[in-house]
Coordinates of C-alpha atoms in Angstrom, one line a residue:
Chain A
X1 CA -33.0 82.2 66.2
X2 CA -30.1 80.5 68.0
X3 CA -26.9 82.1 67.0
X4 CA -23.7 80.1 66.8
X5 CA -21.7 79.9 70.0
X6 CA -18.5 80.8 68.3
X7 CA -17.3 82.0 64.9
X8 CA -14.0 82.1 63.1
X9 CA -12.7 85.4 61.7
X10 CA -10.6 85.5 58.5
X11 CA -8.4 88.6 58.7
X12 CA -8.1 89.7 55.1
X13 CA -6.7 93.2 55.7
X14 CA -3.1 92.5 54.7
X15 CA -4.3 91.2 51.3
X16 CA -7.8 92.4 50.4
X17 CA -7.2 95.6 52.3
X18 CA -3.7 96.6 51.3
X19 CA -4.2 95.7 47.6
X20 CA -6.4 98.8 47.3
X21 CA -3.9 101.1 48.9
X22 CA -2.4 103.6 46.5
X23 CA 0.7 104.1 48.5
X24 CA 3.1 101.2 48.9
X25 CA 3.3 100.2 52.6
X26 CA 7.0 99.3 53.3
X27 CA 7.6 95.6 53.9
X28 CA 8.9 96.0 57.4
X29 CA 5.7 97.8 58.4
X30 CA 3.6 95.1 56.8
X31 CA 5.5 92.5 58.7
X32 CA 5.3 94.3 62.0
X33 CA 1.5 94.7 61.4
X34 CA 0.9 91.1 60.6
X35 CA 2.9 90.1 63.7
X36 CA 0.6 92.3 65.8
X37 CA -2.4 90.7 64.1
X38 CA -1.0 87.2 65.0
X39 CA -1.1 88.3 68.7
X40 CA -4.8 89.2 68.6
X41 CA -6.0 85.6 68.8
X42 CA -7.3 85.4 65.2
X43 CA -6.7 82.0 63.7
X44 CA -6.6 82.8 60.0
X45 CA -4.7 85.6 58.2
X46 CA -4.6 86.3 54.5
X47 CA -1.1 87.6 54.3
X48 CA -0.7 88.6 50.6
X49 CA -1.3 87.7 47.0
X50 CA 1.2 85.9 44.8
X51 CA 0.2 88.1 41.9
X52 CA 2.4 90.0 39.4
X53 CA 3.6 93.3 40.8
X54 CA 2.4 94.8 37.5
X55 CA -1.2 93.9 38.5
X56 CA -1.0 94.8 42.2
X57 CA 2.1 96.8 43.0
X58 CA 0.9 97.2 46.6
X59 CA 1.6 93.5 47.2
X60 CA 4.8 93.1 45.2
X61 CA 6.7 92.1 48.3
X62 CA 4.7 88.9 49.0
X63 CA 7.8 86.8 49.2
X64 CA 9.6 89.1 51.6
X65 CA 6.5 89.4 53.8
X66 CA 6.1 85.6 54.0
X67 CA 9.8 85.2 54.7
X68 CA 9.8 87.9 57.5
X69 CA 6.6 87.4 59.5
X70 CA 6.8 85.4 62.7
X71 CA 4.4 82.4 62.2
X72 CA 2.3 81.1 65.0
X73 CA 1.6 77.5 64.5
X74 CA -2.0 77.9 65.7
X75 CA -2.6 80.4 62.8
X76 CA -3.3 79.6 59.2
X77 CA -1.3 82.0 57.0
X78 CA -3.0 82.1 53.6
X79 CA -2.3 83.8 50.3
X80 CA -4.3 84.6 47.2
X81 CA -3.1 83.0 44.0
X82 CA -4.3 83.9 40.5
X83 CA -2.5 81.3 38.4
X84 CA 0.1 78.5 38.2
X85 CA 3.1 80.9 38.5
X86 CA 1.6 82.3 41.7
X87 CA 0.9 78.9 43.0
X88 CA 4.6 77.9 42.6
X89 CA 5.6 81.0 44.5
X90 CA 3.1 80.2 47.3
X91 CA 4.3 76.6 47.5
X92 CA 7.9 77.9 47.8
X93 CA 6.9 80.1 50.7
X94 CA 5.1 77.2 52.4
X95 CA 1.8 79.1 52.7
X96 CA -0.7 77.3 54.9
X97 CA -3.6 77.8 52.6
X98 CA -4.1 79.0 49.1
X99 CA -7.1 81.0 47.9
X100 CA -8.4 81.0 44.4
X101 CA -10.9 83.5 43.1
X102 CA -13.5 83.9 40.4
X103 CA -16.5 86.1 39.9
X104 CA -20.1 84.9 39.6
X105 CA -20.7 87.8 37.2
X106 CA -19.5 87.2 33.6
X107 CA -18.9 90.9 33.1
X108 CA -17.0 91.3 36.4
X109 CA -14.9 88.2 35.7
X110 CA -14.1 89.3 32.2
X111 CA -13.1 92.7 33.6
X112 CA -11.1 91.1 36.4
X113 CA -9.1 88.4 34.6
X114 CA -10.2 88.8 30.9
X115 CA -11.8 85.4 30.7
X116 CA -15.3 83.9 30.9
X117 CA -16.4 82.0 34.0
X118 CA -16.0 78.7 32.2
X119 CA -12.5 79.7 31.0
X120 CA -11.5 80.7 34.5
X121 CA -12.8 77.5 36.0
X122 CA -10.8 75.6 33.4
X123 CA -7.6 77.6 34.2
X124 CA -8.1 77.2 38.0
X125 CA -8.2 73.4 37.7
X126 CA -4.4 73.2 37.0
X127 CA -3.7 75.7 39.8
X128 CA -5.8 73.7 42.2
X129 CA -4.1 70.4 41.1
X130 CA -0.7 71.9 42.0
X131 CA -2.0 72.8 45.5
X132 CA -3.4 69.4 45.9
X133 CA -0.1 67.8 44.9
X134 CA 1.7 70.0 47.4
X135 CA -0.8 69.1 50.1
X136 CA -1.9 72.7 50.6
X137 CA -5.6 73.3 51.6
X138 CA -7.6 75.3 49.1
X139 CA -10.0 78.2 49.7
X140 CA -12.2 79.5 46.9
X141 CA -13.5 83.1 46.6
X142 CA -16.7 83.7 44.7
X143 CA -17.1 87.5 44.2
X144 CA -20.2 89.5 43.3
X145 CA -22.5 86.8 44.7
X146 CA -25.0 89.5 45.8
X147 CA -24.7 91.9 42.9
X148 CA -22.4 92.9 40.1
X149 CA -20.9 96.4 39.5
X150 CA -21.8 96.0 35.8
X151 CA -25.5 95.6 36.5
X152 CA -25.7 92.1 34.9
X153 CA -27.9 89.8 37.0
X154 CA -25.9 87.3 39.0
X155 CA -27.6 83.9 38.8
X156 CA -27.7 81.6 41.8
X157 CA -27.3 78.7 39.3
X158 CA -23.9 80.2 38.3
X159 CA -22.9 80.4 41.9
X160 CA -23.8 76.8 42.4
X161 CA -21.9 75.8 39.2
X162 CA -18.8 77.5 40.6
X163 CA -19.3 75.9 44.0
X164 CA -19.5 72.4 42.4
X165 CA -16.4 73.1 40.3
X166 CA -14.5 74.3 43.4
X167 CA -15.5 71.2 45.3
X168 CA -14.4 69.1 42.4
X169 CA -11.0 70.8 42.5
X170 CA -10.7 70.0 46.2
X171 CA -11.6 73.4 47.6
X172 CA -12.6 72.9 51.3
X173 CA -13.9 76.4 52.1
X174 CA -15.8 78.8 49.9
X175 CA -16.0 82.5 50.6
X176 CA -19.2 84.1 49.2
X177 CA -18.3 87.7 48.5
X178 CA -20.4 90.9 48.4
X179 CA -17.8 92.7 46.4
X180 CA -19.7 95.9 46.0
X181 CA -21.5 96.0 49.3
X182 CA -25.0 95.9 48.0
X183 CA -26.3 92.9 49.8
X184 CA -29.2 93.1 52.2
X185 CA -30.3 90.7 55.0
X186 CA -33.4 89.4 53.2
X187 CA -31.3 88.5 50.2
X188 CA -28.6 87.0 52.4
X189 CA -31.1 84.7 54.1
X190 CA -32.7 83.8 50.8
X191 CA -29.5 82.9 49.1
X192 CA -28.2 80.9 52.1
X193 CA -31.5 79.1 52.4
X194 CA -31.1 78.0 48.9
X195 CA -27.4 77.0 49.1
X196 CA -27.8 75.2 52.5
X197 CA -30.3 72.8 51.0
X198 CA -27.5 71.6 48.7
X199 CA -24.3 72.1 50.7
X200 CA -23.0 71.8 54.2
X201 CA -23.0 75.1 56.1
X202 CA -19.4 74.5 57.2
X203 CA -18.3 74.9 53.6
X204 CA -19.1 78.6 53.6
X205 CA -17.5 81.8 54.8
X206 CA -19.1 85.1 54.1
X207 CA -17.3 88.2 52.9
X208 CA -19.1 91.5 53.2
X209 CA -17.9 94.9 52.1
X210 CA -19.4 97.8 54.1
X211 CA -19.9 100.2 51.2
X212 CA -23.4 101.2 52.3
X213 CA -23.1 100.4 56.0
X214 CA -25.1 97.2 55.8
X215 CA -22.4 94.6 56.5
X216 CA -23.3 94.0 60.2
X217 CA -27.0 93.6 59.3
X218 CA -26.0 91.1 56.6
X219 CA -23.7 89.2 59.0
X220 CA -26.4 89.0 61.6
X221 CA -28.7 87.5 58.9
X222 CA -25.9 85.0 58.1
X223 CA -25.4 84.2 61.8
X224 CA -29.1 83.4 62.1
X225 CA -28.6 81.0 59.2
X226 CA -25.8 79.3 61.2
X227 CA -22.8 80.5 59.2
X228 CA -19.6 80.5 61.4
X229 CA -16.9 81.9 59.2
X230 CA -16.5 85.6 58.3
X231 CA -13.9 87.6 56.4
X232 CA -13.1 91.1 57.7
X233 CA -10.3 93.6 57.6
X234 CA -8.8 95.5 60.5
X235 CA -9.8 99.2 60.3
X236 CA -12.2 98.5 57.5
X237 CA -9.3 98.5 55.1
X238 CA -9.9 97.9 51.4
X239 CA -12.3 99.5 49.0
X240 CA -14.4 99.0 46.1
X241 CA -12.8 99.7 42.8
X242 CA -16.2 100.5 41.4
X243 CA -17.0 103.1 44.1
X244 CA -13.8 105.1 44.7
X245 CA -13.5 106.5 48.2
X246 CA -16.2 104.1 49.5
X247 CA -15.8 102.0 52.5
X248 CA -14.0 98.7 52.3
X249 CA -14.3 95.3 54.0
X250 CA -16.4 95.2 57.1
X251 CA -14.0 96.2 59.8
X252 CA -12.7 93.4 62.1
X253 CA -13.1 95.9 64.9
X254 CA -16.8 96.5 64.5
X255 CA -17.5 92.9 63.7
X256 CA -15.7 91.5 66.7
X257 CA -17.3 94.0 69.1
X258 CA -20.7 93.2 67.6
X259 CA -20.1 89.4 68.0
X260 CA -18.9 89.8 71.6
X261 CA -22.0 91.9 72.4
X262 CA -24.1 89.1 71.0
X263 CA -22.2 86.6 73.2
X264 CA -20.6 84.9 70.2
X265 CA -17.0 83.9 70.8
X266 CA -14.2 84.9 68.4
X267 CA -11.0 84.1 70.3
X268 CA -9.9 87.7 69.5
X269 CA -8.7 90.1 72.2
X270 CA -10.2 93.5 71.5
X271 CA -7.4 95.4 73.2
X272 CA -4.8 93.7 71.1
X273 CA -6.9 94.3 68.0
X274 CA -6.9 98.0 69.0
X275 CA -3.1 97.9 69.2
X276 CA -2.9 96.4 65.7
X277 CA -5.3 99.0 64.4
X278 CA -3.3 101.9 65.9
X279 CA -0.2 100.5 64.1
X280 CA -2.2 100.4 60.8
X281 CA -3.3 103.9 61.3
X282 CA 0.3 105.1 61.5
X283 CA 1.3 102.9 58.5
X284 CA -1.5 104.2 56.2
X285 CA -1.4 107.7 57.8
X286 CA -5.2 108.1 58.0
X287 CA -8.1 107.4 60.2
X288 CA -9.2 103.7 59.8
X289 CA -12.9 103.3 58.8
X290 CA -14.2 101.6 62.0
X291 CA -16.8 103.1 64.3
X292 CA -15.6 101.0 67.3
X293 CA -12.0 102.1 66.8
X294 CA -13.2 105.7 66.6
X295 CA -14.8 105.3 70.0
X296 CA -11.9 103.4 71.5
X297 CA -9.4 106.1 70.2
X298 CA -11.0 108.9 72.3
Chain B
X1 CA -40.3 87.5 58.1
X2 CA -42.6 89.9 56.2
X3 CA -41.2 93.4 56.4
X4 CA -43.6 96.4 56.5
X5 CA -44.5 97.7 53.1
X6 CA -43.7 101.3 54.1
X7 CA -42.2 103.1 57.1
X8 CA -42.1 106.7 58.3
X9 CA -38.8 108.5 58.9
X10 CA -38.6 111.1 61.6
X11 CA -35.8 113.5 60.6
X12 CA -34.2 114.5 63.9
X13 CA -31.0 116.1 62.5
X14 CA -32.0 119.8 63.1
X15 CA -32.6 119.0 66.8
X16 CA -30.9 115.9 68.0
X17 CA -28.1 116.4 65.5
X18 CA -27.4 120.1 65.8
X19 CA -27.7 120.1 69.6
X20 CA -24.3 118.4 69.7
X21 CA -22.6 120.8 67.3
X22 CA -19.9 122.8 69.1
X23 CA -20.1 125.6 66.5
X24 CA -23.3 127.6 66.3
X25 CA -24.8 127.2 62.8
X26 CA -26.3 130.5 61.7
X27 CA -30.1 130.7 61.7
X28 CA -30.4 131.4 58.0
X29 CA -28.4 128.3 57.2
X30 CA -30.5 126.2 59.5
X31 CA -33.6 127.6 57.9
X32 CA -32.3 126.9 54.3
X33 CA -31.3 123.4 55.4
X34 CA -34.7 122.6 56.9
X35 CA -36.4 123.9 53.8
X36 CA -34.3 121.5 51.7
X37 CA -35.3 118.7 54.1
X38 CA -39.0 119.6 53.6
X39 CA -38.4 119.0 49.9
X40 CA -37.1 115.4 50.3
X41 CA -40.6 113.9 50.9
X42 CA -40.0 113.3 54.6
X43 CA -43.2 113.8 56.6
X44 CA -41.9 114.5 60.0
X45 CA -39.1 116.9 61.0
X46 CA -37.9 117.7 64.5
X47 CA -36.9 121.3 64.0
X48 CA -35.5 122.5 67.3
X49 CA -35.7 122.4 71.0
X50 CA -37.5 125.0 73.2
X51 CA -34.8 124.8 75.8
X52 CA -32.8 127.5 77.6
X53 CA -29.8 128.8 75.5
X54 CA -27.7 128.2 78.6
X55 CA -28.4 124.5 78.3
X56 CA -28.1 124.1 74.5
X57 CA -26.6 127.2 72.9
X58 CA -26.7 125.5 69.5
X59 CA -30.5 125.7 69.5
X60 CA -30.9 129.2 71.1
X61 CA -32.6 130.4 67.9
X62 CA -35.6 128.0 68.1
X63 CA -38.0 130.9 67.8
X64 CA -36.3 132.5 64.7
X65 CA -36.0 129.0 63.0
X66 CA -39.7 128.3 63.5
X67 CA -40.6 131.8 62.3
X68 CA -38.5 131.6 59.2
X69 CA -38.9 128.1 57.8
X70 CA -41.4 127.5 55.0
X71 CA -43.9 125.0 56.3
X72 CA -45.3 122.3 54.1
X73 CA -48.8 121.3 55.4
X74 CA -48.1 117.6 54.7
X75 CA -45.2 117.7 57.1
X76 CA -45.3 117.6 60.9
X77 CA -42.8 120.2 62.3
X78 CA -42.0 119.0 65.8
X79 CA -40.0 120.5 68.7
X80 CA -38.5 119.1 71.9
X81 CA -39.7 120.7 75.1
X82 CA -38.1 120.2 78.5
X83 CA -40.6 122.1 80.7
X84 CA -43.6 124.4 80.9
X85 CA -41.6 127.5 79.8
X86 CA -40.5 125.6 76.7
X87 CA -44.1 124.4 76.1
X88 CA -45.3 128.0 76.2
X89 CA -42.7 128.9 73.6
X90 CA -43.7 125.9 71.4
X91 CA -47.4 126.8 71.6
X92 CA -46.6 130.4 70.6
X93 CA -44.7 129.1 67.5
X94 CA -47.6 126.8 66.7
X95 CA -45.4 123.7 66.5
X96 CA -47.3 120.7 65.0
X97 CA -46.1 118.3 67.7
X98 CA -44.2 118.5 70.9
X99 CA -41.7 115.9 72.2
X100 CA -41.1 115.2 75.9
X101 CA -38.1 113.3 77.1
X102 CA -37.1 111.1 80.0
X103 CA -34.4 108.5 80.5
X104 CA -35.1 104.9 81.6
X105 CA -31.9 105.0 83.5
X106 CA -32.1 106.7 87.0
X107 CA -28.5 107.7 86.7
X108 CA -28.8 109.1 83.2
X109 CA -32.0 110.9 84.1
X110 CA -30.4 112.5 87.1
X111 CA -27.4 113.6 85.1
X112 CA -29.6 114.9 82.4
X113 CA -32.3 116.9 84.3
X114 CA -31.2 116.5 87.9
X115 CA -34.3 114.6 88.9
X116 CA -35.4 111.0 89.6
X117 CA -37.5 109.3 87.0
X118 CA -40.6 109.7 89.3
X119 CA -39.9 113.4 89.7
X120 CA -39.5 113.8 86.0
X121 CA -42.8 112.0 85.3
X122 CA -44.5 114.3 87.8
X123 CA -43.0 117.4 86.2
X124 CA -43.9 116.3 82.7
X125 CA -47.6 115.9 83.6
X126 CA -48.1 119.7 83.7
X127 CA -46.1 120.1 80.5
X128 CA -48.3 117.5 78.8
X129 CA -51.5 119.0 80.1
X130 CA -50.5 122.3 78.6
X131 CA -50.0 120.6 75.2
X132 CA -53.3 118.8 75.6
X133 CA -55.1 122.1 76.4
X134 CA -53.5 123.6 73.3
X135 CA -54.5 120.6 71.2
X136 CA -50.9 119.8 70.2
X137 CA -50.1 116.1 69.7
X138 CA -47.4 114.7 72.1
X139 CA -44.4 112.5 71.4
X140 CA -42.4 110.9 74.2
X141 CA -38.8 110.0 74.1
X142 CA -37.5 107.3 76.4
X143 CA -33.7 107.3 76.3
X144 CA -31.2 104.6 77.3
X145 CA -33.8 101.8 76.7
X146 CA -31.0 99.5 75.5
X147 CA -28.3 100.5 77.9
X148 CA -27.1 103.3 80.2
X149 CA -23.8 105.2 79.9
X150 CA -23.5 104.9 83.7
X151 CA -23.6 101.1 83.7
X152 CA -26.7 100.9 85.8
X153 CA -29.0 98.2 84.5
X154 CA -32.1 99.5 82.7
X155 CA -35.2 97.6 83.7
X156 CA -37.9 96.8 81.2
X157 CA -40.3 97.4 84.1
X158 CA -39.1 101.0 84.3
X159 CA -39.6 101.4 80.5
X160 CA -43.1 100.1 80.9
X161 CA -43.8 102.4 83.8
X162 CA -42.7 105.4 81.7
X163 CA -44.8 104.2 78.7
X164 CA -47.9 103.9 80.9
X165 CA -47.3 107.3 82.4
X166 CA -46.8 108.8 78.9
X167 CA -50.0 107.2 77.7
X168 CA -51.8 108.6 80.7
X169 CA -50.5 112.0 79.8
X170 CA -51.9 111.7 76.3
X171 CA -48.7 110.9 74.4
X172 CA -49.6 109.2 71.1
X173 CA -46.1 108.1 69.9
X174 CA -43.2 106.9 72.0
X175 CA -39.6 106.8 70.7
X176 CA -37.5 104.1 72.3
X177 CA -33.9 105.4 72.2
X178 CA -30.6 103.6 72.1
X179 CA -28.8 106.8 73.3
X180 CA -25.3 105.3 73.5
X181 CA -25.6 102.9 70.5
X182 CA -25.0 99.7 72.4
X183 CA -28.1 97.8 71.3
X184 CA -27.9 94.6 69.3
X185 CA -30.6 92.8 67.2
X186 CA -31.2 90.0 69.7
X187 CA -31.9 92.5 72.4
X188 CA -34.0 94.6 70.1
X189 CA -36.2 91.7 69.2
X190 CA -36.4 90.5 72.9
X191 CA -37.4 93.9 74.2
X192 CA -40.0 94.5 71.4
X193 CA -41.4 91.0 71.8
X194 CA -42.0 91.9 75.4
X195 CA -43.5 95.4 74.8
X196 CA -45.7 94.3 71.9
X197 CA -47.5 91.9 74.1
X198 CA -48.7 94.9 76.2
X199 CA -48.9 97.7 73.6
X200 CA -49.8 98.4 70.1
X201 CA -46.9 98.4 67.7
X202 CA -48.1 101.7 66.1
X203 CA -47.3 103.4 69.4
X204 CA -43.6 103.0 68.9
X205 CA -40.8 104.6 67.0
X206 CA -37.2 103.4 67.3
X207 CA -34.3 105.8 67.7
X208 CA -30.9 104.2 67.2
X209 CA -27.5 105.8 67.4
X210 CA -24.8 104.3 65.2
X211 CA -22.0 104.5 67.8
X212 CA -20.7 101.0 67.0
X213 CA -22.1 100.6 63.5
X214 CA -24.9 98.4 64.5
X215 CA -27.9 100.7 63.9
X216 CA -29.0 99.2 60.6
X217 CA -28.8 95.7 62.0
X218 CA -30.9 96.8 64.9
X219 CA -33.4 98.6 62.6
X220 CA -33.7 95.4 60.5
X221 CA -34.5 93.5 63.7
X222 CA -37.2 96.1 64.5
X223 CA -38.6 95.9 60.9
X224 CA -38.9 92.1 61.4
X225 CA -41.0 92.9 64.5
X226 CA -43.2 95.2 62.4
X227 CA -42.1 98.6 63.7
X228 CA -42.8 101.3 61.1
X229 CA -41.4 104.5 62.6
X230 CA -37.7 105.3 62.8
X231 CA -35.8 108.4 63.9
X232 CA -32.7 109.3 61.9
X233 CA -30.5 112.3 61.2
X234 CA -29.2 113.5 57.8
X235 CA -25.5 112.9 57.5
X236 CA -25.4 110.9 60.7
X237 CA -25.5 114.1 62.6
X238 CA -25.4 114.1 66.4
X239 CA -23.1 112.4 68.8
X240 CA -22.9 110.6 72.0
X241 CA -21.9 112.9 74.9
X242 CA -20.5 109.9 76.6
X243 CA -18.3 108.9 73.7
X244 CA -16.8 112.1 72.3
X245 CA -16.1 112.0 68.6
X246 CA -18.2 108.9 68.2
X247 CA -20.9 108.5 65.5
X248 CA -24.3 110.1 66.1
X249 CA -27.8 109.1 65.0
X250 CA -28.1 106.6 62.3
X251 CA -27.8 108.6 59.1
X252 CA -31.1 109.1 57.2
X253 CA -29.0 108.5 54.0
X254 CA -27.9 105.0 54.9
X255 CA -31.3 104.2 56.4
X256 CA -33.3 105.3 53.4
X257 CA -31.0 103.6 51.0
X258 CA -31.2 100.4 53.1
X259 CA -35.0 100.5 53.2
X260 CA -35.3 101.1 49.5
X261 CA -33.0 98.2 48.8
X262 CA -35.3 96.1 51.0
X263 CA -38.3 97.3 49.0
X264 CA -39.7 99.3 51.9
X265 CA -41.2 102.6 50.9
X266 CA -40.2 105.8 52.7
X267 CA -41.6 108.6 50.5
X268 CA -38.1 110.1 50.5
X269 CA -36.3 111.1 47.3
X270 CA -32.6 110.0 47.6
X271 CA -31.4 112.7 45.2
X272 CA -33.1 115.5 47.2
X273 CA -31.7 113.9 50.4
X274 CA -28.3 114.1 48.8
X275 CA -28.8 117.8 48.1
X276 CA -29.9 118.5 51.6
X277 CA -26.8 116.6 52.9
X278 CA -24.4 118.6 50.6
X279 CA -25.9 121.7 52.1
X280 CA -25.3 120.3 55.6
X281 CA -21.7 119.5 54.8
X282 CA -21.0 123.1 53.8
X283 CA -22.8 124.4 56.9
X284 CA -20.9 122.2 59.4
X285 CA -17.8 122.3 57.3
X286 CA -16.9 118.6 57.6
X287 CA -17.7 115.2 55.9
X288 CA -21.0 113.9 57.1
X289 CA -20.9 110.5 58.7
X290 CA -22.8 108.5 56.1
X291 CA -21.4 105.7 53.9
X292 CA -24.1 106.1 51.3
X293 CA -23.4 109.9 51.1
X294 CA -19.7 109.1 50.8
X295 CA -20.3 106.9 47.8
X296 CA -22.8 109.3 46.2
X297 CA -20.2 112.2 46.6
X298 CA -17.7 110.5 44.4

């Protein structure tokens, strides 16, 4: 059980977090917040989603946000992109990395984008090709890897089929998502054991939601399997559309504090992270869902 | 990594939880709550503390609570006892088990009971002897095993010295406490590895606070080491006197849900646990600190 010496955090709060906010956070607050995030030492920020404002009104200002943030050249500023139109927008804004997404559950994928997994993979090929042409690195999300909100069983064979298709498209990093927060450490180790016999561990990031409080236990299991990339959101932002009011992404605050306690480096400064979380608290006008932040706020 | 097939939960909410409440919960509400807890299937409940009302006003009604609860003969109704006077009270109320306590940190023990560890051990001998004479089984808490709020380093040698003294006194179960919630899974495994070379694993229960959100990760580490007894509090009740406003004991709700997901039996019915938590929420008039309860409340 030798843990990795260092891991990379993907801060997904501005995208995966804010997309679940009911109230639109004004663009200038988003920009100020992302600029504070850039100062924490994190090396990867998912800034927004180039998606129709009809789908996700909370992220309607993706262009303005990308235009107004101060970019640090050491940081990868990424964006989610659902289709070719979004890809064009992302290319125009010179995003550093583009993230595609698909679900490993047929039911969830249908509910999400009204297409089967095969149809989605077909559609994503053109989107990926556009990114490749523009020389933009590709990240691929696979959601519901550990369980589906519709109760259909997620097959590891389906996950592998998507991974293979993503690799074929030129995707260089794949984020395995526990969209509804049901994963447990035994399952995490079993799935990773299976995947790491076929794929390089550097291919994977893990993306846990903390719906049932198990995210850190799951991340520890993944650390024991040598995984070095984790998605998280400042203040535990985000949510689960299938469990309203539930906890969102694992909080960057709790994760970084946990990793530092374990002696695992993150390059993130906890004081600056606290500052960025205080700013978020004012912007969303509620207590962020992070135990570490709660202690630090006293 | 074979997990235990079943574990035993020690519900410590009525004692370790309520002792931190600022507002006195009326006796009849405590009694109704404990009676609901008795219906969940849990086999061990720490009901109150036979301590001076000056010390812990929240538990001043320990006699009335013991007199008024409906006891289920399958359940062990325990109480904390700090001294001989408390032991006499506990014997009068025919408690099923008495718990002693001491800290593994000299500084913390001094702050808690104004005595050195050696002095405390000396004092506890007479208390234990009274329990032995009365034929009441003894449980022993050791707090700050994983870290002290005063920053003094806690030595495993000290922990072993206390364990040996407890065994000498006739203590049959020892609860290793992470009083300030700082433990991490690597540390948990390392400490248990050391202790289990000298002692039987059935001797130990683990008692984690969830101050930094790491309790379930730590419990999973302990499960992997074969530990089968865990303390927890409904609704994450309790707190850390050294981190005001911080999270308390790991919530029974999140723990039981986690264990059931792992296929580990607890004998606890999650619906009845939910009912007992709803009652608690009304009694304390705030949202309990449990992610699982939050989801179930939607």
